[in-house]
Coordinates of C-alpha atoms and ligand atoms in Angstrom, one line a residue:
M1 CA -27.7 87.5 127.2
K2 CA -25.5 85.8 129.7
N3 CA -25.0 87.9 132.7
I4 CA -27.0 90.6 131.5
G5 CA -27.8 91.9 135.1
N6 CA -24.6 92.4 136.4
K7 CA -23.5 94.4 132.7
V8 CA -26.8 96.2 133.2
Q9 CA -26.0 97.2 136.7
Y10 CA -22.4 98.1 135.9
Q11 CA -23.5 100.1 133.4
I12 CA -25.5 102.5 135.5
Y13 CA -23.7 102.4 138.6
S14 CA -20.6 103.4 136.1
T15 CA -22.3 107.0 135.6
M16 CA -22.1 107.6 139.7
T17 CA -19.4 110.0 138.8
N18 CA -21.1 111.2 135.4
P19 CA -24.4 111.5 136.0
D20 CA -26.7 111.1 132.9
P21 CA -28.6 114.7 132.4
N22 CA -31.5 112.4 130.6
R23 CA -31.7 109.5 132.9
L24 CA -34.9 107.8 132.6
P25 CA -36.8 105.5 135.5
I26 CA -36.4 102.7 137.2
S27 CA -38.9 101.3 138.9
Y28 CA -42.6 100.5 137.4
E29 CA -44.0 102.5 139.8
E30 CA -41.7 105.8 138.4
W31 CA -42.3 105.1 134.7
E32 CA -46.3 105.3 135.1
K33 CA -46.1 108.4 137.2
Q34 CA -44.0 109.7 134.7
A35 CA -46.3 108.6 131.7
R36 CA -49.1 110.3 133.4
E37 CA -47.2 113.8 133.5
V38 CA -46.7 113.6 129.4
L39 CA -50.0 111.5 128.7
E40 CA -53.2 113.5 128.6
D41 CA -56.6 112.0 130.6
G42 CA -58.0 110.1 127.8
P43 CA -54.7 108.2 126.5
F44 CA -53.3 107.3 129.7
Y45 CA -56.6 106.3 131.4
Y46 CA -57.3 104.0 128.2
V47 CA -53.4 102.8 128.9
A48 CA -54.0 102.6 132.8
G49 CA -57.6 101.7 133.5
G50 CA -59.5 98.5 133.4
A51 CA -62.8 97.2 133.5
G52 CA -65.2 98.0 135.7
G53 CA -64.4 98.8 139.2
E54 CA -60.9 97.2 138.5
R55 CA -60.8 94.5 140.9
T56 CA -59.4 92.1 138.0
M57 CA -56.3 94.7 138.0
R58 CA -56.1 94.6 141.5
A59 CA -55.9 90.6 141.9
N60 CA -53.8 90.3 139.2
V61 CA -51.1 92.2 141.3
A62 CA -52.0 90.4 144.5
A63 CA -51.5 86.5 143.0
F64 CA -47.6 88.1 142.5
E65 CA -47.6 89.2 146.2
Q66 CA -49.2 86.6 147.5
R67 CA -46.5 84.1 145.9
K68 CA -43.6 83.6 147.7
L69 CA -39.9 83.0 146.6
I70 CA -37.6 80.6 148.6
P71 CA -34.0 80.7 147.2
R72 CA -31.3 78.7 147.3
M73 CA -28.0 78.6 148.3
L74 CA -24.2 77.6 147.3
R75 CA -25.7 76.1 143.9
N76 CA -22.9 77.9 141.9
V77 CA -25.2 80.7 139.7
E78 CA -21.6 82.5 138.3
E79 CA -22.9 81.4 134.2
R80 CA -26.1 82.0 134.1
D81 CA -28.5 81.8 130.6
L82 CA -31.9 82.8 130.4
S83 CA -32.9 81.8 127.0
V84 CA -35.7 79.7 126.3
E85 CA -37.2 77.7 122.9
L86 CA -40.6 78.1 122.4
L87 CA -42.5 76.6 119.2
G88 CA -39.1 75.7 117.3
Y89 CA -37.5 79.0 118.2
T90 CA -34.9 80.3 120.4
F91 CA -35.0 83.6 122.4
P92 CA -32.9 85.0 124.6
S93 CA -35.2 85.3 127.7
P94 CA -39.0 84.1 128.6
I95 CA -40.2 87.9 128.1
L96 CA -42.2 88.5 124.9
Q97 CA -43.7 92.1 124.3
A98 CA -47.9 92.0 124.5
P99 CA -49.5 92.9 121.7
I100 CA -51.2 96.4 122.4
G101 CA -53.5 98.6 120.0
V102 CA -53.5 102.2 119.2
Q103 CA -49.9 103.1 120.1
S104 CA -50.3 106.6 117.9
I105 CA -52.0 107.8 121.6
I106 CA -49.0 107.5 123.4
H107 CA -45.9 108.4 121.4
P108 CA -45.9 109.5 117.7
E109 CA -44.1 107.2 116.4
G110 CA -46.3 104.3 117.8
E111 CA -45.5 100.8 117.3
L112 CA -42.7 101.7 114.9
A113 CA -40.8 102.9 117.8
S114 CA -42.3 99.8 120.9
A115 CA -41.2 97.2 117.0
K116 CA -37.6 98.7 117.1
A117 CA -36.8 98.6 120.8
S118 CA -37.8 94.4 120.4
A119 CA -35.8 94.2 117.7
E120 CA -33.0 95.7 118.9
M121 CA -32.5 93.7 122.7
G122 CA -34.1 90.3 120.6
I123 CA -37.4 90.1 122.8
P124 CA -40.2 88.9 120.4
Y125 CA -42.6 91.7 119.2
I126 CA -46.2 91.0 119.2
A127 CA -48.0 92.9 116.7
S128 CA -51.7 93.9 117.4
S129 CA -54.4 93.8 114.8
A130 CA -55.5 97.3 116.2
S131 CA -51.9 98.9 115.3
S132 CA -52.0 102.6 114.3
V133 CA -49.7 101.6 111.4
P134 CA -50.1 98.1 109.1
M135 CA -48.5 95.5 109.8
E136 CA -46.2 95.3 106.8
K137 CA -44.8 98.8 108.3
I138 CA -44.1 97.2 111.7
A139 CA -42.4 94.0 110.1
E140 CA -40.0 96.7 107.8
A141 CA -39.1 98.3 110.8
M142 CA -38.2 95.2 112.5
E143 CA -36.3 93.3 109.7
D144 CA -35.7 90.2 109.9
A145 CA -36.1 89.8 114.0
A146 CA -38.7 87.9 115.2
R147 CA -42.6 88.8 115.6
W148 CA -46.2 87.7 115.7
F149 CA -49.0 88.8 114.8
Q150 CA -52.3 89.4 117.0
L151 CA -55.6 88.5 115.4
Y152 CA -58.2 90.1 116.0
W153 CA -61.2 87.8 114.8
S154 CA -62.9 89.7 112.2
K155 CA -66.8 89.3 112.4
D156 CA -65.7 90.0 108.6
P157 CA -64.4 86.2 107.2
D158 CA -62.5 87.9 104.4
V159 CA -61.3 90.4 106.3
T160 CA -59.8 87.8 108.7
A161 CA -58.6 85.6 106.3
S162 CA -56.6 88.5 104.7
F163 CA -54.7 89.3 107.7
L164 CA -53.9 86.2 108.0
R165 CA -52.5 86.4 104.6
R166 CA -50.3 89.8 105.0
A167 CA -49.2 88.9 108.7
E168 CA -47.3 85.2 106.9
A169 CA -46.5 87.5 104.0
S170 CA -44.5 89.9 105.9
G171 CA -42.7 87.7 108.3
Y172 CA -44.5 87.0 111.1
S173 CA -44.3 83.2 112.6
A174 CA -47.1 82.7 115.0
I175 CA -50.8 83.7 115.4
V176 CA -51.6 84.6 118.2
V177 CA -55.7 84.7 118.3
T178 CA -56.9 87.1 121.2
L179 CA -59.9 85.6 122.8
D180 CA -61.2 87.6 125.3
T181 CA -62.1 90.7 123.4
P182 CA -65.1 90.2 120.7
M183 CA -66.2 92.7 122.2
M184 CA -64.5 96.2 124.1
A185 CA -65.3 95.6 128.0
W186 CA -67.1 98.0 130.5
R187 CA -64.8 100.5 131.1
E188 CA -65.8 103.2 133.7
D189 CA -62.5 105.8 133.0
D190 CA -62.8 105.5 129.2
L191 CA -67.0 106.3 129.9
K192 CA -66.0 109.2 132.2
N193 CA -63.9 110.6 130.0
V194 CA -65.7 109.8 126.7
Y195 CA -62.5 108.7 125.0
L196 CA -62.7 105.8 122.3
P197 CA -59.4 106.3 119.9
F198 CA -61.0 104.0 117.2
L199 CA -63.6 106.8 116.7
I200 CA -61.0 109.1 115.7
G201 CA -59.6 107.0 113.2
E202 CA -57.0 105.6 115.4
G203 CA -55.7 102.0 115.8
V204 CA -57.2 101.2 112.2
G205 CA -54.0 101.4 109.6
N206 CA -54.6 97.0 109.7
Y207 CA -57.8 97.4 108.0
F208 CA -58.0 100.7 105.8
T209 CA -55.0 99.5 104.1
D210 CA -56.6 96.2 103.6
P211 CA -58.4 94.8 100.1
A212 CA -60.7 92.9 101.8
F213 CA -62.0 95.4 104.1
N214 CA -61.9 98.1 101.4
A215 CA -63.9 95.9 98.8
K216 CA -67.2 96.0 101.4
L217 CA -66.8 100.0 101.7
E218 CA -68.9 102.2 99.0
K219 CA -65.5 105.0 98.6
S220 CA -62.1 104.5 99.9
P221 CA -61.2 105.2 104.1
K222 CA -59.6 108.5 102.7
E223 CA -62.6 109.5 100.8
D224 CA -65.0 108.5 103.0
P225 CA -63.8 108.1 106.9
T226 CA -66.6 108.4 108.8
A227 CA -68.0 105.3 106.8
A228 CA -65.3 103.0 106.9
I229 CA -64.9 103.8 111.0
M230 CA -68.6 102.7 111.0
Y231 CA -68.1 99.7 109.3
W232 CA -64.9 99.0 111.4
T233 CA -66.9 99.2 114.7
Q234 CA -69.8 97.0 112.9
I235 CA -66.9 93.9 112.0
F236 CA -64.2 94.3 114.7
G237 CA -65.3 91.6 116.9
N238 CA -67.7 88.4 116.9
P239 CA -69.4 87.4 119.9
G240 CA -70.7 84.6 118.1
L241 CA -67.7 82.3 117.5
T242 CA -67.4 78.9 118.7
W243 CA -64.9 76.4 119.0
D244 CA -66.1 74.7 116.0
D245 CA -64.4 78.1 114.2
I246 CA -61.1 77.2 115.6
S247 CA -60.8 75.4 112.1
F248 CA -61.4 78.6 110.0
I249 CA -58.1 80.0 111.3
Q250 CA -56.3 76.5 110.5
E251 CA -57.3 76.4 107.0
H252 CA -56.6 80.0 106.5
T253 CA -52.7 79.8 107.6
N254 CA -49.5 77.5 108.3
L255 CA -48.3 79.5 110.8
P256 CA -48.6 77.7 114.6
V257 CA -51.5 79.1 116.3
L258 CA -52.0 80.3 120.1
L259 CA -55.0 81.2 122.1
K260 CA -54.9 84.4 124.2
G261 CA -57.2 84.6 126.7
I262 CA -57.2 81.3 128.3
M263 CA -58.1 81.3 132.1
H264 CA -60.3 78.0 132.6
P265 CA -58.7 74.7 132.8
D266 CA -61.8 73.5 130.7
D267 CA -60.8 75.8 128.0
A268 CA -57.5 74.7 128.1
K269 CA -58.6 71.6 127.3
L270 CA -60.7 72.4 124.8
A271 CA -57.8 74.1 123.3
L272 CA -56.1 70.8 123.3
E273 CA -58.7 69.0 121.7
Y274 CA -59.2 71.8 119.0
G275 CA -55.5 71.2 117.8
V276 CA -54.0 74.7 118.8
N277 CA -50.2 75.6 119.2
G278 CA -50.0 77.3 122.5
I279 CA -52.0 79.4 124.8
I280 CA -51.6 82.3 126.2
V281 CA -53.2 82.8 130.2
S282 CA -54.4 85.7 130.7
N283 CA -57.2 88.2 131.8
H284 CA -56.2 91.0 129.1
G285 CA -54.2 93.0 131.7
G286 CA -58.0 93.3 134.0
R287 CA -59.1 95.1 130.8
Q288 CA -62.5 93.1 130.3
V289 CA -64.1 91.1 132.8
D290 CA -64.3 92.4 136.2
G291 CA -63.6 90.7 139.3
T292 CA -61.9 87.4 137.8
Q293 CA -59.0 85.5 139.2
G294 CA -55.0 87.1 138.5
A295 CA -54.0 85.5 135.7
L296 CA -51.3 83.6 137.8
D297 CA -53.7 81.8 139.9
A298 CA -55.0 80.5 136.8
L299 CA -52.0 79.2 136.2
P300 CA -51.4 76.4 138.3
K301 CA -54.3 74.8 136.4
V302 CA -54.7 75.1 133.3
C303 CA -50.6 74.1 132.9
N304 CA -52.1 70.7 135.1
V305 CA -54.7 70.0 132.1
I306 CA -51.9 71.0 129.5
Q307 CA -49.3 68.8 130.5
D308 CA -46.2 70.4 128.8
R309 CA -48.3 69.4 125.3
I310 CA -48.1 72.8 124.2
P311 CA -46.4 75.8 125.5
V312 CA -48.9 78.1 128.0
L313 CA -47.0 81.5 128.4
M314 CA -49.0 83.9 130.9
D315 CA -49.3 87.4 131.2
S316 CA -51.4 90.2 133.6
G317 CA -49.2 91.6 136.0
I318 CA -45.7 91.4 134.8
R319 CA -43.8 94.1 136.4
R320 CA -40.7 92.8 137.4
G321 CA -38.0 89.9 137.8
S322 CA -39.4 87.9 140.4
D323 CA -42.8 88.0 139.0
V324 CA -41.5 86.5 135.8
I325 CA -39.9 83.7 138.0
K326 CA -43.1 83.1 139.4
A327 CA -44.8 83.0 136.3
L328 CA -42.1 80.6 135.4
A329 CA -42.5 78.4 138.9
L330 CA -46.2 77.7 138.5
G331 CA -45.5 76.1 134.8
A332 CA -45.2 79.2 132.0
K333 CA -42.5 78.8 129.5
G334 CA -42.6 82.9 128.7
V335 CA -44.5 86.2 129.8
L336 CA -45.8 88.8 127.5
V337 CA -45.3 92.8 128.9
G338 CA -47.6 95.1 128.6
R339 CA -48.5 98.2 130.1
P340 CA -44.8 98.7 131.5
C341 CA -43.6 98.8 127.9
M342 CA -46.4 101.1 127.2
Y343 CA -45.3 103.4 130.0
G344 CA -41.9 103.7 128.5
L345 CA -42.8 104.4 125.3
A346 CA -45.2 107.4 126.5
V347 CA -41.9 108.3 128.5
A348 CA -39.6 108.5 126.0
G349 CA -40.3 106.2 122.9
Q350 CA -38.0 103.6 121.3
R351 CA -35.6 104.4 124.3
G352 CA -38.1 104.1 126.7
V353 CA -39.1 100.8 126.1
M354 CA -35.6 99.4 125.1
E355 CA -34.9 100.5 129.0
V356 CA -37.9 99.1 130.2
L357 CA -37.2 95.6 128.6
R358 CA -33.5 95.9 129.8
N359 CA -34.3 96.5 133.5
I360 CA -36.7 93.7 133.5
V361 CA -34.3 91.6 131.7
A362 CA -31.5 92.5 134.0
D363 CA -33.8 92.5 136.8
L364 CA -34.8 88.4 136.4
D365 CA -30.9 87.7 135.5
I366 CA -30.0 88.5 139.0
T367 CA -33.1 87.7 141.0
L368 CA -32.4 84.0 139.3
G369 CA -28.7 83.4 140.2
L370 CA -29.7 85.0 143.9
S371 CA -32.3 82.2 143.9
G372 CA -30.1 79.6 143.2
Y373 CA -30.8 78.6 139.4
R374 CA -28.7 79.1 136.3
T375 CA -31.3 78.6 133.8
V376 CA -35.1 79.6 133.5
R377 CA -35.5 76.1 132.6
D378 CA -34.3 74.8 136.0
I379 CA -37.1 76.6 137.8
D380 CA -40.1 74.6 139.2
H381 CA -42.3 74.9 142.0
S382 CA -39.5 74.1 144.1
V383 CA -38.7 77.6 144.6
L384 CA -41.9 78.6 145.8
D385 CA -43.3 78.6 149.6
Q386 CA -45.9 76.0 149.4
T387 CA -47.2 77.3 152.8
N388 CA -51.1 78.8 152.5
V389 CA -51.5 78.2 148.7
E390 CA -53.5 75.7 147.1
V391 CA -51.2 72.8 147.2
E392 CA -52.9 70.1 144.6
Q393 CA -52.9 72.9 142.0
I394 CA -49.4 72.8 141.4
K395 CA -49.2 69.5 140.2
Ligands
FMN1 C1 -53.4 100.0 125.9 C2 -53.4 98.4 125.8 C3 -53.9 98.0 124.5 C4 -54.0 96.8 124.2 N1 -54.4 96.0 123.1 C5 -54.2 94.9 122.8 C6 -54.8 94.4 121.6 O1 -54.6 94.7 120.6 N2 -54.5 93.1 121.7 C7 -54.1 92.0 122.6 O2 -54.6 90.8 122.7 N3 -54.4 92.6 123.9 C8 -54.0 93.9 123.8 N4 -53.9 94.5 125.1 C9 -53.8 93.5 126.1 C10 -51.9 93.0 126.1 O3 -51.5 92.2 125.2 C11 -51.7 92.4 127.5 O4 -52.8 90.8 127.4 C12 -52.3 93.0 128.8 O5 -51.4 94.7 129.1 C13 -51.1 92.2 130.0 O6 -51.0 92.9 131.2 P1 -50.3 93.7 132.2 O7 -50.6 95.1 131.0 O8 -50.3 94.3 133.3 O9 -49.0 93.5 131.6 C14 -54.0 95.7 125.7 C15 -53.8 96.3 126.6 C16 -53.1 97.9 127.2 C17 -53.1 98.5 128.1
173_2 O1 -57.5 98.2 124.5 C1 -57.6 97.0 124.7 O2 -57.4 96.3 125.6 C2 -57.4 96.3 123.2 O3 -57.5 95.0 123.3 C3 -57.7 96.6 122.0 C4 -59.4 96.6 121.3 C5 -59.2 97.2 120.3 C6 -58.7 97.5 120.1 C7 -57.4 98.2 120.2 C8 -56.9 97.5 121.6

């Protein structure tokens, strides 16, 4: 993706004399607005909403607003390179697609469209345990493109072990264990709309095709979907887990294990002690605990603990190129993009997700150069204004 920003800008401006009648939005706000127009209340608020009074969602955005970049001049930024190395793989940019379940409520092609968009762009795709279609179908659609599997750690250990086996067998190259969702949060929009997609059999593609899951049912999910959904609600999450259980995951996979949902520096310390291969600083896009710190604000202390021993990624609030730069400046090695991709999916399926990703990457490339950097690896906290922030947090 060398100088991709200039190429995308040129491509867009070159339609000036011959406008494209099917033009898609550019800004995050416009994508969200158009998604609102095409989705019913239930699905739209399921995606757009957060936990409680949405204070965490606002804190995520505010954290990016509060940090300020100070660009550097005259540093030859003619040839830029966005590539990064993560867990021994080289990726074209530090951007990954966040794991998002139940995409059938957003677009009929769901995960197959978003996964193909990722494959086309070379952007790693993190498939959710709660995908509408089984992980093998996503893998097939992506051919040999980079993909990780996000595990919802089931209360049924046979299901967990089976998911790990299936992910390895279908070519996923890392396991992302999401720790912040052992149960669904108090989500006011969904309660108001009386909307929970799983209860109507959406987002259970991996479970209903799983031999370990089906072995626990008297009748197959096809014969008795209600009983299968009931069993799913019992085993989906496990609030009883502790750090000592991490060994179960490590014993059941040869893939690198990343923990998603780490916010506290003491949990970062535990992640190191328990020998995981990476962490993702995240508050789940403000969908789990209302009133937490913005995820960006949790990064410096976490990175201080980790000291580059394992990669730290982050998500929750990434909307534009400059957000990516701020996250990298505070120690992240990569970032996950969530809702923006889903608004792209709602508005225009695979093409929509591709354009959302392409535009964030293009914006990142241009903003990187204009800030005085040729590669994302060169970014550090010196690009940030240190006034009015807790300087001691930034190392
Ligand atoms: C509709 C929706 C479904 C999600 N499903 C999952 C999931 O299945 N697994 C998971 O680990 N995170 C899930 N997330 C959280 C995302 O992976 C990510 O942490 C979050 O969206 C990042 O914040 P952002 O939307 O502000 O970019 C979901 C988020 C949304 C919006
Ligand atoms: O809605 C979510 O945020 C989420 O993570 C989830 C949880 C279970 C199934 C699907 C998505």
